[in-house]
Amino acid sequence: LSTMQKIALFAALLLALAAFALAQGPVVLTSENFESETEGKATFVKFYAPWCGHCVALAPAWESLASKVHGSIDNAKIAKVDCTVEQELAGKYSIKGYPTLMMLKDGEQIPYRGARDEDSLMAFVKNHAL
């Protein structure tokens, strides 16, 4: 490969890595990884059911929030739990309706009851993670 080809290949690799970092969505929590993934960081969790219309409507804002938080706030994480699969977790956290949004931080469960737009969600994360 010529020097120019090597530079172009390296630049393409960097762009691909940047795109992957920006596209990082919410962490999928299961009973197997829940403790390890929520330990040590303020973790904003969406407990949801795939058939729930409110959950479907929230999904784009939640995905966008995750990509922004994961790239800019080191001590925060955005995650989601599919309660139709993870019924044990739903029971443990007394999930009664969908979506249920909750910040888990230092063993504390902080319910979110605000607006479901991205700016309001981000303000909540910043308030509890910074």
Short mmCIF file of N, CA and C in Angstrom, two decimals:
data_model
loop_
_atom_site.label_atom_id
_atom_site.label_comp_id
_atom_site.label_asym_id
_atom_site.label_seq_id
_atom_site.Cartn_x
_atom_site.Cartn_y
_atom_site.Cartn_z
N LEU A 1 0.83 -1.19 0.00
CA LEU A 1 0.00 0.00 0.00
C LEU A 1 0.87 1.25 0.00
N SER A 2 0.40 2.24 -0.75
CA SER A 2 1.13 3.50 -0.78
C SER A 2 0.86 4.27 0.52
N THR A 3 1.63 5.29 0.76
CA THR A 3 1.44 6.12 1.95
C THR A 3 0.06 6.75 1.95
N MET A 4 -0.40 7.23 0.81
CA MET A 4 -1.72 7.85 0.72
C MET A 4 -2.82 6.83 1.00
N GLN A 5 -2.67 5.61 0.51
CA GLN A 5 -3.65 4.57 0.78
C GLN A 5 -3.69 4.21 2.26
N LYS A 6 -2.51 4.18 2.89
CA LYS A 6 -2.45 3.89 4.32
C LYS A 6 -3.14 5.00 5.12
N ILE A 7 -2.91 6.24 4.74
CA ILE A 7 -3.55 7.38 5.43
C ILE A 7 -5.06 7.32 5.24
N ALA A 8 -5.51 7.03 4.04
CA ALA A 8 -6.94 6.94 3.77
C ALA A 8 -7.58 5.80 4.57
N LEU A 9 -6.89 4.67 4.64
CA LEU A 9 -7.39 3.53 5.41
C LEU A 9 -7.47 3.87 6.90
N PHE A 10 -6.45 4.53 7.41
CA PHE A 10 -6.44 4.93 8.81
C PHE A 10 -7.57 5.92 9.11
N ALA A 11 -7.78 6.88 8.22
CA ALA A 11 -8.86 7.86 8.39
C ALA A 11 -10.22 7.18 8.37
N ALA A 12 -10.41 6.22 7.48
CA ALA A 12 -11.67 5.48 7.41
C ALA A 12 -11.90 4.70 8.70
N LEU A 13 -10.85 4.11 9.24
CA LEU A 13 -10.96 3.38 10.50
C LEU A 13 -11.35 4.32 11.64
N LEU A 14 -10.74 5.48 11.70
CA LEU A 14 -11.09 6.46 12.74
C LEU A 14 -12.54 6.90 12.61
N LEU A 15 -13.00 7.14 11.40
CA LEU A 15 -14.40 7.53 11.19
C LEU A 15 -15.35 6.43 11.62
N ALA A 16 -15.01 5.19 11.32
CA ALA A 16 -15.86 4.07 11.72
C ALA A 16 -15.92 3.95 13.25
N LEU A 17 -14.79 4.13 13.91
CA LEU A 17 -14.78 4.07 15.37
C LEU A 17 -15.59 5.22 15.97
N ALA A 18 -15.47 6.40 15.40
CA ALA A 18 -16.24 7.55 15.88
C ALA A 18 -17.74 7.32 15.69
N ALA A 19 -18.12 6.77 14.56
CA ALA A 19 -19.53 6.49 14.31
C ALA A 19 -20.05 5.46 15.30
N PHE A 20 -19.25 4.45 15.61
CA PHE A 20 -19.66 3.45 16.59
C PHE A 20 -19.85 4.09 17.96
N ALA A 21 -18.93 4.95 18.36
CA ALA A 21 -19.04 5.60 19.67
C ALA A 21 -20.28 6.47 19.74
N LEU A 22 -20.57 7.18 18.66
CA LEU A 22 -21.75 8.06 18.65
C LEU A 22 -23.05 7.27 18.60
N ALA A 23 -23.01 6.08 18.03
CA ALA A 23 -24.22 5.29 17.87
C ALA A 23 -24.51 4.39 19.06
N GLN A 24 -23.71 4.51 20.11
CA GLN A 24 -23.90 3.64 21.26
C GLN A 24 -25.24 3.93 21.92
N GLY A 25 -26.08 2.92 21.93
CA GLY A 25 -27.40 3.08 22.51
C GLY A 25 -27.42 2.70 23.98
N PRO A 26 -28.62 2.57 24.53
CA PRO A 26 -28.74 2.19 25.93
C PRO A 26 -28.17 0.79 26.19
N VAL A 27 -27.64 0.61 27.38
CA VAL A 27 -27.15 -0.70 27.79
C VAL A 27 -28.36 -1.59 28.06
N VAL A 28 -28.36 -2.77 27.50
CA VAL A 28 -29.45 -3.73 27.71
C VAL A 28 -29.15 -4.49 29.00
N LEU A 29 -30.00 -4.31 30.00
CA LEU A 29 -29.80 -4.95 31.29
C LEU A 29 -30.59 -6.25 31.38
N THR A 30 -29.94 -7.25 31.94
CA THR A 30 -30.57 -8.55 32.18
C THR A 30 -30.31 -8.93 33.64
N SER A 31 -30.93 -9.98 34.09
CA SER A 31 -30.65 -10.43 35.46
C SER A 31 -29.19 -10.84 35.62
N GLU A 32 -28.56 -11.26 34.53
CA GLU A 32 -27.15 -11.68 34.58
C GLU A 32 -26.18 -10.50 34.70
N ASN A 33 -26.47 -9.38 34.05
CA ASN A 33 -25.51 -8.28 34.04
C ASN A 33 -25.96 -7.06 34.85
N PHE A 34 -27.14 -7.11 35.44
CA PHE A 34 -27.71 -5.93 36.09
C PHE A 34 -26.79 -5.35 37.15
N GLU A 35 -26.33 -6.15 38.07
CA GLU A 35 -25.48 -5.65 39.16
C GLU A 35 -24.18 -5.05 38.64
N SER A 36 -23.50 -5.76 37.76
CA SER A 36 -22.21 -5.26 37.27
C SER A 36 -22.36 -4.00 36.42
N GLU A 37 -23.43 -3.91 35.66
CA GLU A 37 -23.63 -2.74 34.79
C GLU A 37 -24.13 -1.50 35.54
N THR A 38 -24.78 -1.68 36.67
CA THR A 38 -25.32 -0.53 37.41
C THR A 38 -24.41 -0.11 38.57
N GLU A 39 -23.37 -0.85 38.82
CA GLU A 39 -22.47 -0.57 39.93
C GLU A 39 -21.53 0.59 39.60
N GLY A 40 -21.43 1.55 40.51
CA GLY A 40 -20.44 2.60 40.40
C GLY A 40 -20.81 3.80 39.55
N LYS A 41 -21.92 3.74 38.83
CA LYS A 41 -22.35 4.87 38.01
C LYS A 41 -23.81 5.15 38.27
N ALA A 42 -24.19 6.41 38.10
CA ALA A 42 -25.61 6.75 38.12
C ALA A 42 -26.20 6.15 36.84
N THR A 43 -27.14 5.25 36.99
CA THR A 43 -27.70 4.54 35.84
C THR A 43 -29.19 4.87 35.72
N PHE A 44 -29.54 5.52 34.62
CA PHE A 44 -30.93 5.89 34.34
C PHE A 44 -31.52 4.74 33.54
N VAL A 45 -32.50 4.07 34.14
CA VAL A 45 -33.04 2.84 33.56
C VAL A 45 -34.48 3.05 33.09
N LYS A 46 -34.74 2.55 31.89
CA LYS A 46 -36.11 2.50 31.36
C LYS A 46 -36.57 1.05 31.46
N PHE A 47 -37.57 0.81 32.32
CA PHE A 47 -38.21 -0.49 32.40
C PHE A 47 -39.39 -0.42 31.43
N TYR A 48 -39.43 -1.32 30.45
CA TYR A 48 -40.41 -1.19 29.38
C TYR A 48 -40.94 -2.54 28.92
N ALA A 49 -42.00 -2.45 28.12
CA ALA A 49 -42.54 -3.61 27.43
C ALA A 49 -42.61 -3.24 25.95
N PRO A 50 -42.15 -4.12 25.06
CA PRO A 50 -42.11 -3.80 23.63
C PRO A 50 -43.48 -3.48 23.02
N TRP A 51 -44.55 -4.01 23.60
CA TRP A 51 -45.89 -3.79 23.07
C TRP A 51 -46.53 -2.49 23.55
N CYS A 52 -45.88 -1.80 24.47
CA CYS A 52 -46.43 -0.57 25.08
C CYS A 52 -46.25 0.63 24.15
N GLY A 53 -47.34 1.26 23.80
CA GLY A 53 -47.29 2.43 22.91
C GLY A 53 -46.49 3.58 23.47
N HIS A 54 -46.59 3.84 24.77
CA HIS A 54 -45.81 4.92 25.39
C HIS A 54 -44.31 4.60 25.33
N CYS A 55 -43.96 3.33 25.49
CA CYS A 55 -42.56 2.90 25.41
C CYS A 55 -42.02 3.08 24.00
N VAL A 56 -42.82 2.72 23.02
CA VAL A 56 -42.43 2.88 21.62
C VAL A 56 -42.22 4.36 21.30
N ALA A 57 -43.12 5.21 21.81
CA ALA A 57 -42.99 6.65 21.57
C ALA A 57 -41.74 7.23 22.23
N LEU A 58 -41.35 6.70 23.37
CA LEU A 58 -40.18 7.19 24.09
C LEU A 58 -38.86 6.70 23.49
N ALA A 59 -38.89 5.62 22.76
CA ALA A 59 -37.66 4.97 22.27
C ALA A 59 -36.69 5.90 21.53
N PRO A 60 -37.13 6.73 20.58
CA PRO A 60 -36.15 7.58 19.89
C PRO A 60 -35.43 8.56 20.83
N ALA A 61 -36.15 9.16 21.76
CA ALA A 61 -35.51 10.08 22.71
C ALA A 61 -34.55 9.33 23.63
N TRP A 62 -34.92 8.10 24.02
CA TRP A 62 -34.07 7.31 24.91
C TRP A 62 -32.78 6.90 24.20
N GLU A 63 -32.89 6.50 22.93
CA GLU A 63 -31.70 6.14 22.14
C GLU A 63 -30.77 7.34 21.98
N SER A 64 -31.35 8.48 21.65
CA SER A 64 -30.56 9.70 21.47
C SER A 64 -29.90 10.12 22.78
N LEU A 65 -30.66 10.06 23.87
CA LEU A 65 -30.12 10.39 25.19
C LEU A 65 -28.92 9.51 25.50
N ALA A 66 -29.04 8.21 25.23
CA ALA A 66 -27.94 7.29 25.51
C ALA A 66 -26.69 7.66 24.73
N SER A 67 -26.84 7.96 23.45
CA SER A 67 -25.65 8.28 22.65
C SER A 67 -24.99 9.56 23.15
N LYS A 68 -25.77 10.51 23.61
CA LYS A 68 -25.19 11.77 24.12
C LYS A 68 -24.57 11.59 25.50
N VAL A 69 -25.23 10.88 26.38
CA VAL A 69 -24.71 10.69 27.73
C VAL A 69 -23.46 9.83 27.72
N HIS A 70 -23.48 8.73 26.97
CA HIS A 70 -22.34 7.81 26.97
C HIS A 70 -21.09 8.45 26.39
N GLY A 71 -21.24 9.50 25.62
CA GLY A 71 -20.07 10.16 25.08
C GLY A 71 -19.62 11.37 25.85
N SER A 72 -20.40 11.80 26.87
CA SER A 72 -20.06 13.07 27.51
C SER A 72 -20.09 13.08 29.03
N ILE A 73 -20.80 12.17 29.66
CA ILE A 73 -20.89 12.17 31.13
C ILE A 73 -20.33 10.84 31.63
N ASP A 74 -19.10 10.89 32.12
CA ASP A 74 -18.38 9.67 32.48
C ASP A 74 -19.03 8.84 33.58
N ASN A 75 -19.67 9.48 34.54
CA ASN A 75 -20.21 8.73 35.67
C ASN A 75 -21.71 8.46 35.54
N ALA A 76 -22.21 8.47 34.30
CA ALA A 76 -23.63 8.17 34.07
C ALA A 76 -23.76 7.14 32.96
N LYS A 77 -24.86 6.41 33.04
CA LYS A 77 -25.15 5.38 32.05
C LYS A 77 -26.65 5.38 31.80
N ILE A 78 -27.03 5.14 30.54
CA ILE A 78 -28.44 5.00 30.16
C ILE A 78 -28.66 3.54 29.82
N ALA A 79 -29.74 2.97 30.38
CA ALA A 79 -29.96 1.54 30.21
C ALA A 79 -31.45 1.25 30.03
N LYS A 80 -31.74 0.01 29.67
CA LYS A 80 -33.14 -0.40 29.51
C LYS A 80 -33.29 -1.86 29.89
N VAL A 81 -34.51 -2.16 30.40
CA VAL A 81 -34.86 -3.52 30.80
C VAL A 81 -36.16 -3.88 30.12
N ASP A 82 -36.15 -4.94 29.32
CA ASP A 82 -37.37 -5.46 28.71
C ASP A 82 -38.05 -6.32 29.76
N CYS A 83 -39.11 -5.78 30.35
CA CYS A 83 -39.78 -6.47 31.46
C CYS A 83 -40.56 -7.71 31.03
N THR A 84 -40.80 -7.86 29.73
CA THR A 84 -41.47 -9.08 29.27
C THR A 84 -40.50 -10.25 29.28
N VAL A 85 -39.21 -9.95 29.22
CA VAL A 85 -38.17 -10.98 29.27
C VAL A 85 -37.61 -11.08 30.69
N GLU A 86 -37.34 -9.94 31.29
CA GLU A 86 -36.71 -9.88 32.62
C GLU A 86 -37.75 -9.66 33.71
N GLN A 87 -38.65 -10.62 33.84
CA GLN A 87 -39.74 -10.51 34.81
C GLN A 87 -39.24 -10.48 36.25
N GLU A 88 -38.14 -11.14 36.52
CA GLU A 88 -37.55 -11.14 37.86
C GLU A 88 -37.11 -9.72 38.25
N LEU A 89 -36.45 -9.02 37.33
CA LEU A 89 -36.03 -7.64 37.61
C LEU A 89 -37.23 -6.72 37.77
N ALA A 90 -38.23 -6.91 36.93
CA ALA A 90 -39.44 -6.09 37.03
C ALA A 90 -40.08 -6.27 38.41
N GLY A 91 -40.10 -7.49 38.89
CA GLY A 91 -40.65 -7.75 40.22
C GLY A 91 -39.79 -7.15 41.32
N LYS A 92 -38.49 -7.30 41.20
CA LYS A 92 -37.56 -6.78 42.21
C LYS A 92 -37.71 -5.27 42.37
N TYR A 93 -37.95 -4.57 41.28
CA TYR A 93 -38.07 -3.11 41.32
C TYR A 93 -39.53 -2.65 41.33
N SER A 94 -40.45 -3.57 41.59
CA SER A 94 -41.89 -3.27 41.74
C SER A 94 -42.45 -2.48 40.58
N ILE A 95 -42.12 -2.89 39.36
CA ILE A 95 -42.59 -2.20 38.17
C ILE A 95 -44.06 -2.55 37.97
N LYS A 96 -44.90 -1.52 37.95
CA LYS A 96 -46.35 -1.71 37.82
C LYS A 96 -46.89 -1.18 36.50
N GLY A 97 -46.16 -0.28 35.84
CA GLY A 97 -46.61 0.30 34.58
C GLY A 97 -45.43 0.59 33.69
N TYR A 98 -45.72 0.84 32.42
CA TYR A 98 -44.65 1.06 31.43
C TYR A 98 -44.86 2.38 30.71
N PRO A 99 -43.79 3.05 30.37
CA PRO A 99 -42.44 2.80 30.87
C PRO A 99 -42.30 3.34 32.29
N THR A 100 -41.44 2.71 33.07
CA THR A 100 -41.05 3.24 34.37
C THR A 100 -39.60 3.67 34.23
N LEU A 101 -39.34 4.92 34.55
CA LEU A 101 -37.98 5.47 34.45
C LEU A 101 -37.45 5.69 35.85
N MET A 102 -36.23 5.23 36.08
CA MET A 102 -35.68 5.28 37.43
C MET A 102 -34.16 5.45 37.37
N MET A 103 -33.65 6.36 38.20
CA MET A 103 -32.21 6.52 38.35
C MET A 103 -31.77 5.64 39.51
N LEU A 104 -30.78 4.82 39.26
CA LEU A 104 -30.18 4.00 40.31
C LEU A 104 -28.81 4.58 40.61
N LYS A 105 -28.62 4.97 41.86
CA LYS A 105 -27.36 5.63 42.23
C LYS A 105 -27.03 5.33 43.68
N ASP A 106 -25.88 4.75 43.91
CA ASP A 106 -25.40 4.45 45.26
C ASP A 106 -26.45 3.69 46.08
N GLY A 107 -27.11 2.71 45.47
CA GLY A 107 -28.10 1.91 46.15
C GLY A 107 -29.46 2.57 46.29
N GLU A 108 -29.59 3.78 45.82
CA GLU A 108 -30.85 4.52 45.91
C GLU A 108 -31.63 4.40 44.60
N GLN A 109 -32.95 4.33 44.70
CA GLN A 109 -33.84 4.30 43.53
C GLN A 109 -34.57 5.64 43.48
N ILE A 110 -34.30 6.41 42.42
CA ILE A 110 -34.90 7.74 42.30
C ILE A 110 -35.86 7.70 41.11
N PRO A 111 -37.17 7.73 41.36
CA PRO A 111 -38.13 7.68 40.24
C PRO A 111 -38.11 8.98 39.44
N TYR A 112 -38.33 8.84 38.14
CA TYR A 112 -38.44 10.00 37.25
C TYR A 112 -39.90 10.19 36.90
N ARG A 113 -40.40 11.40 37.12
CA ARG A 113 -41.80 11.69 36.84
C ARG A 113 -41.97 12.91 35.95
N GLY A 114 -40.90 13.32 35.30
CA GLY A 114 -40.94 14.51 34.48
C GLY A 114 -41.39 14.25 33.05
N ALA A 115 -41.22 15.26 32.23
CA ALA A 115 -41.56 15.17 30.81
C ALA A 115 -40.66 14.14 30.13
N ARG A 116 -41.14 13.59 29.05
CA ARG A 116 -40.39 12.52 28.36
C ARG A 116 -39.68 13.00 27.11
N ASP A 117 -39.36 14.28 27.06
CA ASP A 117 -38.57 14.79 25.94
C ASP A 117 -37.09 14.70 26.32
N GLU A 118 -36.25 14.71 25.32
CA GLU A 118 -34.82 14.49 25.53
C GLU A 118 -34.18 15.54 26.45
N ASP A 119 -34.56 16.81 26.30
CA ASP A 119 -33.98 17.86 27.14
C ASP A 119 -34.30 17.65 28.61
N SER A 120 -35.55 17.28 28.91
CA SER A 120 -35.94 17.04 30.30
C SER A 120 -35.23 15.83 30.87
N LEU A 121 -35.11 14.78 30.07
CA LEU A 121 -34.40 13.56 30.51
C LEU A 121 -32.93 13.87 30.77
N MET A 122 -32.31 14.66 29.90
CA MET A 122 -30.90 15.01 30.06
C MET A 122 -30.70 15.86 31.32
N ALA A 123 -31.62 16.78 31.58
CA ALA A 123 -31.51 17.60 32.78
C ALA A 123 -31.55 16.73 34.04
N PHE A 124 -32.40 15.71 34.03
CA PHE A 124 -32.49 14.79 35.16
C PHE A 124 -31.18 14.03 35.34
N VAL A 125 -30.61 13.56 34.24
CA VAL A 125 -29.33 12.83 34.32
C VAL A 125 -28.25 13.75 34.90
N LYS A 126 -28.15 14.95 34.36
CA LYS A 126 -27.13 15.89 34.84
C LYS A 126 -27.33 16.21 36.32
N ASN A 127 -28.57 16.37 36.73
CA ASN A 127 -28.88 16.70 38.12
C ASN A 127 -28.42 15.59 39.08
N HIS A 128 -28.51 14.35 38.63
CA HIS A 128 -28.18 13.23 39.52
C HIS A 128 -26.80 12.63 39.29
N ALA A 129 -26.16 12.96 38.17
CA ALA A 129 -24.86 12.35 37.87
C ALA A 129 -23.68 13.29 38.06
N LEU A 130 -23.93 14.58 37.99
CA LEU A 130 -22.81 15.53 38.08
C LEU A 130 -22.63 16.05 39.48
#
